[in-house]
PDB file of C-alpha atoms in Angstrom:
ATOM      1  CA  MET A   1     104.651  92.353 101.891  1.00 71.00           C
ATOM      2  CA  GLN A   2     102.968  89.041 101.070  1.00 76.00           C
ATOM      3  CA  PRO A   3     104.125  85.746 102.640  1.00 80.00           C
ATOM      4  CA  GLN A   4     106.005  83.443 100.269  1.00 83.00           C
ATOM      5  CA  PRO A   5     106.310  79.626 100.037  1.00 85.00           C
ATOM      6  CA  ALA A   6     108.889  77.958 102.271  1.00 87.00           C
ATOM      7  CA  ALA A   7     112.504  77.840 101.117  1.00 88.00           C
ATOM      8  CA  GLY A   8     113.168  74.928  98.752  1.00 90.00           C
ATOM      9  CA  SER A   9     109.491  74.030  98.407  1.00 94.00           C
ATOM     10  CA  CYS A  10     109.044  75.103  94.757  1.00 94.00           C
ATOM     11  CA  HIS A  11     110.527  73.562  91.610  1.00 94.00           C
ATOM     12  CA  TYR A  12     110.743  74.792  88.043  1.00 91.00           C
ATOM     13  CA  ARG A  13     109.480  72.753  85.142  1.00 90.00           C
ATOM     14  CA  TYR A  14     110.470  73.310  81.530  1.00 87.00           C
ATOM     15  CA  GLU A  15     108.565  73.148  78.259  1.00 85.00           C
ATOM     16  CA  GLN A  16     110.287  73.729  74.926  1.00 80.00           C
ATOM     17  CA  GLY A  17     113.363  74.818  76.913  1.00 80.00           C
ATOM     18  CA  GLU A  18     111.416  77.609  78.626  1.00 83.00           C
ATOM     19  CA  PRO A  19     110.899  77.837  82.391  1.00 85.00           C
ATOM     20  CA  LEU A  20     107.466  77.402  83.908  1.00 90.00           C
ATOM     21  CA  PRO A  21     106.637  77.849  87.588  1.00 94.00           C
ATOM     22  CA  ASP A  22     105.684  75.139  90.037  1.00 95.00           C
ATOM     23  CA  THR A  23     101.898  74.820  89.734  1.00 94.00           C
ATOM     24  CA  ALA A  24     101.544  74.191  93.486  1.00 94.00           C
ATOM     25  CA  CYS A  25     103.492  77.337  94.424  1.00 94.00           C
ATOM     26  CA  THR A  26     102.497  79.592  91.543  1.00 95.00           C
ATOM     27  CA  PRO A  27      99.117  78.586  90.087  1.00 95.00           C
ATOM     28  CA  GLY A  28      98.331  82.156  88.997  1.00 95.00           C
ATOM     29  CA  ALA A  29      95.813  84.588  90.453  1.00 97.00           C
ATOM     30  CA  ARG A  30      93.348  86.888  88.727  1.00 98.00           C
ATOM     31  CA  ASN A  31      92.786  90.516  89.600  1.00 98.00           C
ATOM     32  CA  PRO A  32      89.110  90.623  90.684  1.00 97.00           C
ATOM     33  CA  ALA A  33      88.775  94.144  89.222  1.00 97.00           C
ATOM     34  CA  VAL A  34      89.461  92.799  85.725  1.00 98.00           C
ATOM     35  CA  THR A  35      86.547  90.983  84.113  1.00 98.00           C
ATOM     36  CA  GLN A  36      85.259  90.651  80.584  1.00 98.00           C
ATOM     37  CA  ALA A  37      82.867  93.513  81.396  1.00 98.00           C
ATOM     38  CA  THR A  38      85.671  95.821  82.615  1.00 98.00           C
ATOM     39  CA  ILE A  39      88.413  95.216  80.041  1.00 98.00           C
ATOM     40  CA  LYS A  40      87.853  98.542  78.231  1.00 97.00           C
ATOM     41  CA  THR A  41      88.512 100.485  81.451  1.00 97.00           C
ATOM     42  CA  THR A  42      91.256  98.198  82.735  1.00 98.00           C
ATOM     43  CA  ILE A  43      93.617  96.133  80.578  1.00 98.00           C
ATOM     44  CA  CYS A  44      92.604  97.709  77.259  1.00 98.00           C
ATOM     45  CA  ARG A  45      93.264 101.239  78.562  1.00 97.00           C
ATOM     46  CA  SER A  46      96.722 102.623  77.776  1.00 96.00           C
ATOM     47  CA  GLY A  47      98.860 102.915  80.901  1.00 96.00           C
ATOM     48  CA  TYR A  48      96.664 100.643  83.013  1.00 97.00           C
ATOM     49  CA  THR A  49      99.418  98.379  84.364  1.00 96.00           C
ATOM     50  CA  ALA A  50     101.388 101.344  85.727  1.00 95.00           C
ATOM     51  CA  THR A  51      98.432 102.188  87.950  1.00 96.00           C
ATOM     52  CA  ILE A  52      98.417  98.795  89.690  1.00 96.00           C
ATOM     53  CA  ARG A  53     102.054  97.612  89.615  1.00 94.00           C
ATOM     54  CA  PRO A  54     103.423  97.202  93.168  1.00 91.00           C
ATOM     55  CA  PRO A  55     106.496  99.297  93.996  1.00 91.00           C
ATOM     56  CA  ALA A  56     109.950  97.695  93.984  1.00 87.00           C
ATOM     57  CA  SER A  57     110.219  98.525  97.684  1.00 88.00           C
ATOM     58  CA  ILE A  58     107.637  95.782  98.253  1.00 86.00           C
ATOM     59  CA  THR A  59     108.400  93.314  95.476  1.00 86.00           C
ATOM     60  CA  GLY A  60     112.176  93.407  96.026  1.00 85.00           C
ATOM     61  CA  ALA A  61     111.900  91.732  99.415  1.00 85.00           C
ATOM     62  CA  GLU A  62     109.246  89.328  98.143  1.00 86.00           C
ATOM     63  CA  LYS A  63     111.469  88.363  95.187  1.00 88.00           C
ATOM     64  CA  LYS A  64     114.315  87.381  97.518  1.00 87.00           C
ATOM     65  CA  LEU A  65     112.018  85.087  99.498  1.00 87.00           C
ATOM     66  CA  SER A  66     110.482  83.660  96.331  1.00 90.00           C
ATOM     67  CA  GLU A  67     113.969  82.941  94.962  1.00 90.00           C
ATOM     68  CA  LYS A  68     114.695  80.974  98.133  1.00 91.00           C
ATOM     69  CA  ALA A  69     111.442  79.043  97.705  1.00 92.00           C
ATOM     70  CA  TYR A  70     112.498  78.115  94.159  1.00 92.00           C
ATOM     71  CA  GLY A  71     116.159  77.610  95.074  1.00 89.00           C
ATOM     72  CA  THR A  72     117.130  80.007  92.293  1.00 81.00           C
ATOM     73  CA  ALA A  73     120.804  79.841  91.445  1.00 65.00           C
ATOM     74  CA  SER A  74     120.709  82.623  88.841  1.00 61.00           C
ATOM     75  CA  SER A  75     121.897  86.113  89.556  1.00 63.00           C
ATOM     76  CA  PRO A  76     118.989  88.280  90.745  1.00 62.00           C
ATOM     77  CA  SER A  77     119.897  90.746  87.976  1.00 66.00           C
ATOM     78  CA  VAL A  78     118.849  88.208  85.319  1.00 69.00           C
ATOM     79  CA  THR A  79     115.946  86.640  87.217  1.00 80.00           C
ATOM     80  CA  GLU A  80     112.688  88.490  86.688  1.00 84.00           C
ATOM     81  CA  TYR A  81     110.097  88.535  89.458  1.00 88.00           C
ATOM     82  CA  ASP A  82     107.303  87.851  87.024  1.00 91.00           C
ATOM     83  CA  HIS A  83     103.544  87.641  87.156  1.00 93.00           C
ATOM     84  CA  LEU A  84     102.469  84.245  85.811  1.00 95.00           C
ATOM     85  CA  LEU A  85      99.184  85.814  84.797  1.00 96.00           C
ATOM     86  CA  SER A  86     100.501  89.160  83.566  1.00 95.00           C
ATOM     87  CA  LEU A  87      99.071  92.466  84.707  1.00 97.00           C
ATOM     88  CA  GLU A  88      98.193  93.289  81.107  1.00 96.00           C
ATOM     89  CA  ASP A  89      96.115  90.099  80.975  1.00 97.00           C
ATOM     90  CA  GLY A  90      94.293  90.702  84.247  1.00 98.00           C
ATOM     91  CA  GLY A  91      96.675  89.101  86.731  1.00 97.00           C
ATOM     92  CA  ASP A  92      96.717  90.031  90.391  1.00 96.00           C
ATOM     93  CA  PRO A  93      99.460  92.577  91.092  1.00 95.00           C
ATOM     94  CA  ASN A  94     100.801  91.198  94.381  1.00 91.00           C
ATOM     95  CA  ASP A  95      99.268  87.833  95.161  1.00 92.00           C
ATOM     96  CA  PRO A  96     102.147  85.402  95.885  1.00 90.00           C
ATOM     97  CA  ARG A  97     100.279  82.729  93.906  1.00 92.00           C
ATOM     98  CA  ASN A  98     100.836  84.884  90.816  1.00 95.00           C
ATOM     99  CA  LEU A  99     104.515  85.825  91.232  1.00 92.00           C
ATOM    100  CA  TRP A 100     107.622  83.722  90.639  1.00 92.00           C
ATOM    101  CA  PRO A 101     111.333  84.261  89.983  1.00 91.00           C
ATOM    102  CA  GLU A 102     111.498  83.543  86.253  1.00 88.00           C
ATOM    103  CA  PRO A 103     115.027  82.411  85.366  1.00 81.00           C
ATOM    104  CA  PRO A 104     116.731  83.493  82.162  1.00 74.00           C
ATOM    105  CA  ASP A 105     116.677  81.375  79.047  1.00 67.00           C
ATOM    106  CA  PRO A 106     119.515  78.841  78.864  1.00 65.00           C
ATOM    107  CA  GLY A 107     122.778  80.549  77.939  1.00 62.00           C
ATOM    108  CA  HIS A 108     121.488  84.053  78.729  1.00 59.00           C
ATOM    109  CA  THR A 109     123.548  85.685  81.467  1.00 59.00           C
ATOM    110  CA  HIS A 110     123.115  89.473  81.111  1.00 56.00           C
ATOM    111  CA  GLY A 111     119.908  91.375  81.831  1.00 54.00           C
ATOM    112  CA  ILE A 112     116.347  90.139  81.802  1.00 56.00           C
ATOM    113  CA  ASN A 113     115.499  87.837  78.911  1.00 59.00           C
ATOM    114  CA  ASN A 114     111.863  86.938  78.916  1.00 73.00           C
ATOM    115  CA  LEU A 115     110.258  85.344  75.862  1.00 82.00           C
ATOM    116  CA  LYS A 116     106.964  85.299  77.767  1.00 87.00           C
ATOM    117  CA  ASP A 117     106.413  89.070  77.384  1.00 88.00           C
ATOM    118  CA  PRO A 118     105.505  89.067  73.657  1.00 91.00           C
ATOM    119  CA  VAL A 119     103.035  86.220  74.290  1.00 93.00           C
ATOM    120  CA  GLU A 120     101.345  88.272  77.008  1.00 95.00           C
ATOM    121  CA  THR A 121     101.069  91.286  74.709  1.00 95.00           C
ATOM    122  CA  LYS A 122      99.603  89.245  71.847  1.00 96.00           C
ATOM    123  CA  LEU A 123      97.027  87.758  74.201  1.00 97.00           C
ATOM    124  CA  LYS A 124      96.035  91.168  75.543  1.00 98.00           C
ATOM    125  CA  THR A 125      95.671  92.490  72.004  1.00 97.00           C
ATOM    126  CA  ALA A 126      93.512  89.502  71.057  1.00 98.00           C
ATOM    127  CA  VAL A 127      91.303  90.055  74.127  1.00 98.00           C
ATOM    128  CA  CYS A 128      90.949  93.788  73.457  1.00 98.00           C
ATOM    129  CA  ASP A 129      90.199  93.117  69.764  1.00 98.00           C
ATOM    130  CA  GLY A 130      87.507  90.589  70.716  1.00 97.00           C
ATOM    131  CA  LYS A 131      89.316  87.606  69.154  1.00 97.00           C
ATOM    132  CA  VAL A 132      89.394  85.619  72.417  1.00 98.00           C
ATOM    133  CA  THR A 133      87.745  86.018  75.786  1.00 98.00           C
ATOM    134  CA  LEU A 134      89.627  87.229  78.821  1.00 98.00           C
ATOM    135  CA  ALA A 135      88.998  83.889  80.545  1.00 98.00           C
ATOM    136  CA  ALA A 136      90.415  81.903  77.605  1.00 98.00           C
ATOM    137  CA  ALA A 137      93.551  84.059  77.441  1.00 98.00           C
ATOM    138  CA  GLN A 138      94.084  83.797  81.189  1.00 97.00           C
ATOM    139  CA  GLN A 139      93.620  80.034  81.203  1.00 97.00           C
ATOM    140  CA  ALA A 140      96.067  79.621  78.311  1.00 96.00           C
ATOM    141  CA  LEU A 141      98.734  81.677  80.096  1.00 94.00           C
ATOM    142  CA  VAL A 142      98.341  79.857  83.388  1.00 94.00           C
ATOM    143  CA  GLN A 143      98.286  76.411  81.793  1.00 93.00           C
ATOM    144  CA  ASP A 144     101.466  76.881  79.704  1.00 92.00           C
ATOM    145  CA  TRP A 145     102.500  80.218  78.255  1.00 91.00           C
ATOM    146  CA  THR A 146     104.806  78.488  75.717  1.00 91.00           C
ATOM    147  CA  THR A 147     101.798  77.000  73.897  1.00 93.00           C
ATOM    148  CA  ALA A 148      99.130  79.611  74.714  1.00 95.00           C
ATOM    149  CA  LEU A 149      99.074  81.285  71.295  1.00 96.00           C
ATOM    150  CA  ASP A 150      98.897  77.995  69.405  1.00 96.00           C
ATOM    151  CA  ARG A 151      96.113  76.629  71.605  1.00 94.00           C
ATOM    152  CA  LEU A 152      94.044  79.760  70.977  1.00 96.00           C
ATOM    153  CA  GLY A 153      94.764  79.831  67.235  1.00 95.00           C
ATOM    154  CA  LEU A 154      96.699  83.087  67.451  1.00 94.00           C
ATOM    155  CA  GLU A 155     100.052  81.923  66.102  1.00 80.00           C
TER     156      GLU A 155
END
Protein backbone atom coordinates (compact mmCIF):
# COMPACT_ATOMS: atom_id res chain seq x y z
CA MET A 1 0.00 0.00 0.00
CA GLN A 2 1.26 3.47 -0.94
CA PRO A 3 1.24 6.37 1.56
CA GLN A 4 -1.42 9.00 0.90
CA PRO A 5 -1.56 12.78 1.54
CA ALA A 6 -2.58 13.91 5.02
CA ALA A 7 -6.28 14.11 5.86
CA GLY A 8 -7.85 17.39 4.71
CA SER A 9 -4.78 18.46 2.75
CA CYS A 10 -6.27 18.11 -0.76
CA HIS A 11 -9.02 20.15 -2.42
CA TYR A 12 -11.05 19.60 -5.56
CA ARG A 13 -11.27 22.19 -8.28
CA TYR A 14 -13.95 22.28 -10.95
CA GLU A 15 -13.91 23.12 -14.64
CA GLN A 16 -17.09 23.11 -16.72
CA GLY A 17 -18.84 21.56 -13.69
CA GLU A 18 -16.48 18.57 -13.71
CA PRO A 19 -14.18 17.66 -10.82
CA LEU A 20 -10.42 17.93 -11.16
CA PRO A 21 -7.91 16.84 -8.54
CA ASP A 22 -5.70 19.07 -6.45
CA THR A 23 -2.55 19.58 -8.54
CA ALA A 24 -0.35 19.51 -5.42
CA CYS A 25 -1.76 16.18 -4.22
CA THR A 26 -2.47 14.54 -7.56
CA PRO A 27 -0.20 15.92 -10.30
CA GLY A 28 -0.29 12.64 -12.26
CA ALA A 29 2.47 10.08 -12.71
CA ARG A 30 3.60 8.23 -15.82
CA ASN A 31 4.30 4.53 -16.01
CA PRO A 32 8.01 4.35 -16.94
CA ALA A 33 7.36 1.18 -18.98
CA VAL A 34 5.11 3.13 -21.36
CA THR A 35 6.95 5.32 -23.86
CA GLN A 36 6.33 6.35 -27.43
CA ALA A 37 8.63 3.47 -28.45
CA THR A 38 6.66 0.88 -26.43
CA ILE A 39 3.05 1.85 -27.14
CA LYS A 40 2.43 -1.06 -29.55
CA THR A 41 3.33 -3.59 -26.84
CA THR A 42 1.74 -1.68 -23.97
CA ILE A 43 -1.25 0.66 -24.25
CA CYS A 44 -2.12 -0.23 -27.86
CA ARG A 45 -2.26 -3.96 -27.06
CA SER A 46 -5.73 -5.30 -26.25
CA GLY A 47 -6.05 -6.24 -22.58
CA TYR A 48 -2.96 -4.33 -21.48
CA THR A 49 -4.54 -2.46 -18.55
CA ALA A 50 -5.75 -5.69 -16.95
CA THR A 51 -2.14 -6.83 -16.69
CA ILE A 52 -1.05 -3.82 -14.61
CA ARG A 53 -4.17 -2.78 -12.65
CA PRO A 54 -3.56 -3.09 -8.88
CA PRO A 55 -5.95 -5.41 -7.02
CA ALA A 56 -8.84 -3.96 -5.02
CA SER A 57 -7.29 -5.48 -1.90
CA ILE A 58 -4.60 -2.80 -2.21
CA THR A 59 -6.49 0.12 -3.74
CA GLY A 60 -9.49 -0.21 -1.41
CA ALA A 61 -7.47 0.81 1.63
CA GLU A 62 -5.65 3.50 -0.34
CA LYS A 63 -8.98 4.92 -1.57
CA LYS A 64 -10.23 5.35 2.00
CA LEU A 65 -7.11 7.31 2.95
CA SER A 66 -7.27 9.36 -0.25
CA GLU A 67 -10.92 10.20 0.46
CA LYS A 68 -9.85 11.51 3.86
CA ALA A 69 -7.13 13.60 2.22
CA TYR A 70 -9.74 15.14 -0.09
CA GLY A 71 -12.43 15.33 2.60
CA THR A 72 -14.80 13.46 0.30
CA ALA A 73 -18.39 13.65 1.44
CA SER A 74 -19.77 11.41 -1.32
CA SER A 75 -20.67 7.80 -0.74
CA PRO A 76 -17.69 5.56 -1.57
CA SER A 77 -20.01 3.62 -3.91
CA VAL A 78 -20.26 6.65 -6.23
CA THR A 79 -16.70 7.94 -5.79
CA GLU A 80 -14.26 6.34 -8.19
CA TYR A 81 -10.65 5.87 -7.14
CA ASP A 82 -9.39 7.10 -10.48
CA HIS A 83 -6.05 7.42 -12.20
CA LEU A 84 -5.58 11.04 -13.27
CA LEU A 85 -3.33 9.81 -16.05
CA SER A 86 -5.29 6.70 -17.04
CA LEU A 87 -3.70 3.30 -17.38
CA GLU A 88 -4.77 3.19 -21.01
CA ASP A 89 -2.84 6.42 -21.59
CA GLY A 90 0.32 5.29 -19.83
CA GLY A 91 -0.41 6.31 -16.25
CA ASP A 92 1.31 4.71 -13.29
CA PRO A 93 -0.87 1.98 -11.79
CA ASN A 94 -0.32 2.67 -8.08
CA ASP A 95 1.61 5.89 -7.58
CA PRO A 96 -0.38 8.04 -5.09
CA ARG A 97 0.43 11.10 -7.22
CA ASN A 98 -1.72 9.54 -9.95
CA LEU A 99 -4.76 8.40 -7.94
CA TRP A 100 -7.62 10.47 -6.51
CA PRO A 101 -11.19 9.92 -5.32
CA GLU A 102 -13.14 11.32 -8.27
CA PRO A 103 -16.56 12.47 -7.06
CA PRO A 104 -19.69 11.94 -9.12
CA ASP A 105 -21.06 14.60 -11.41
CA PRO A 106 -23.45 17.02 -9.69
CA GLY A 107 -26.84 15.40 -9.16
CA HIS A 108 -25.55 11.86 -9.76
CA THR A 109 -26.08 9.67 -6.70
CA HIS A 110 -26.12 6.04 -7.90
CA GLY A 111 -23.10 4.15 -9.23
CA ILE A 112 -19.96 5.50 -10.81
CA ASN A 113 -20.51 8.33 -13.27
CA ASN A 114 -17.30 9.34 -14.92
CA LEU A 115 -17.33 11.53 -18.02
CA LYS A 116 -13.53 11.34 -18.04
CA ASP A 117 -13.48 7.73 -19.32
CA PRO A 118 -14.54 8.46 -22.93
CA VAL A 119 -11.91 11.23 -23.11
CA GLU A 120 -9.22 8.77 -22.02
CA THR A 121 -10.31 6.25 -24.65
CA LYS A 122 -10.33 8.84 -27.44
CA LEU A 123 -6.84 9.95 -26.46
CA LYS A 124 -5.53 6.39 -26.43
CA THR A 125 -7.05 5.77 -29.85
CA ALA A 126 -5.47 8.95 -31.19
CA VAL A 127 -2.06 7.92 -29.79
CA CYS A 128 -2.32 4.39 -31.20
CA ASP A 129 -3.46 5.77 -34.59
CA GLY A 130 -0.50 8.17 -34.67
CA LYS A 131 -2.66 11.32 -34.56
CA VAL A 132 -0.98 12.66 -31.39
CA THR A 133 2.09 11.70 -29.43
CA LEU A 134 1.89 9.88 -26.14
CA ALA A 135 3.50 12.86 -24.39
CA ALA A 136 0.94 15.30 -25.82
CA ALA A 137 -2.00 13.11 -24.78
CA GLN A 138 -0.58 12.64 -21.29
CA GLN A 139 0.06 16.35 -20.83
CA ALA A 140 -3.47 17.21 -21.99
CA LEU A 141 -5.02 14.76 -19.52
CA VAL A 142 -2.93 15.95 -16.59
CA GLN A 143 -3.46 19.63 -17.36
CA ASP A 144 -7.28 19.44 -17.63
CA TRP A 145 -9.10 16.40 -18.94
CA THR A 146 -12.25 18.49 -19.63
CA THR A 147 -10.45 20.40 -22.41
CA ALA A 148 -7.90 17.78 -23.51
CA LEU A 149 -9.65 16.78 -26.74
CA ASP A 150 -10.23 20.36 -27.84
CA ARG A 151 -6.64 21.40 -27.12
CA LEU A 152 -5.36 18.51 -29.25
CA GLY A 153 -7.84 19.12 -32.07
CA LEU A 154 -9.61 15.81 -31.51
CA GLU A 155 -13.12 17.08 -30.77
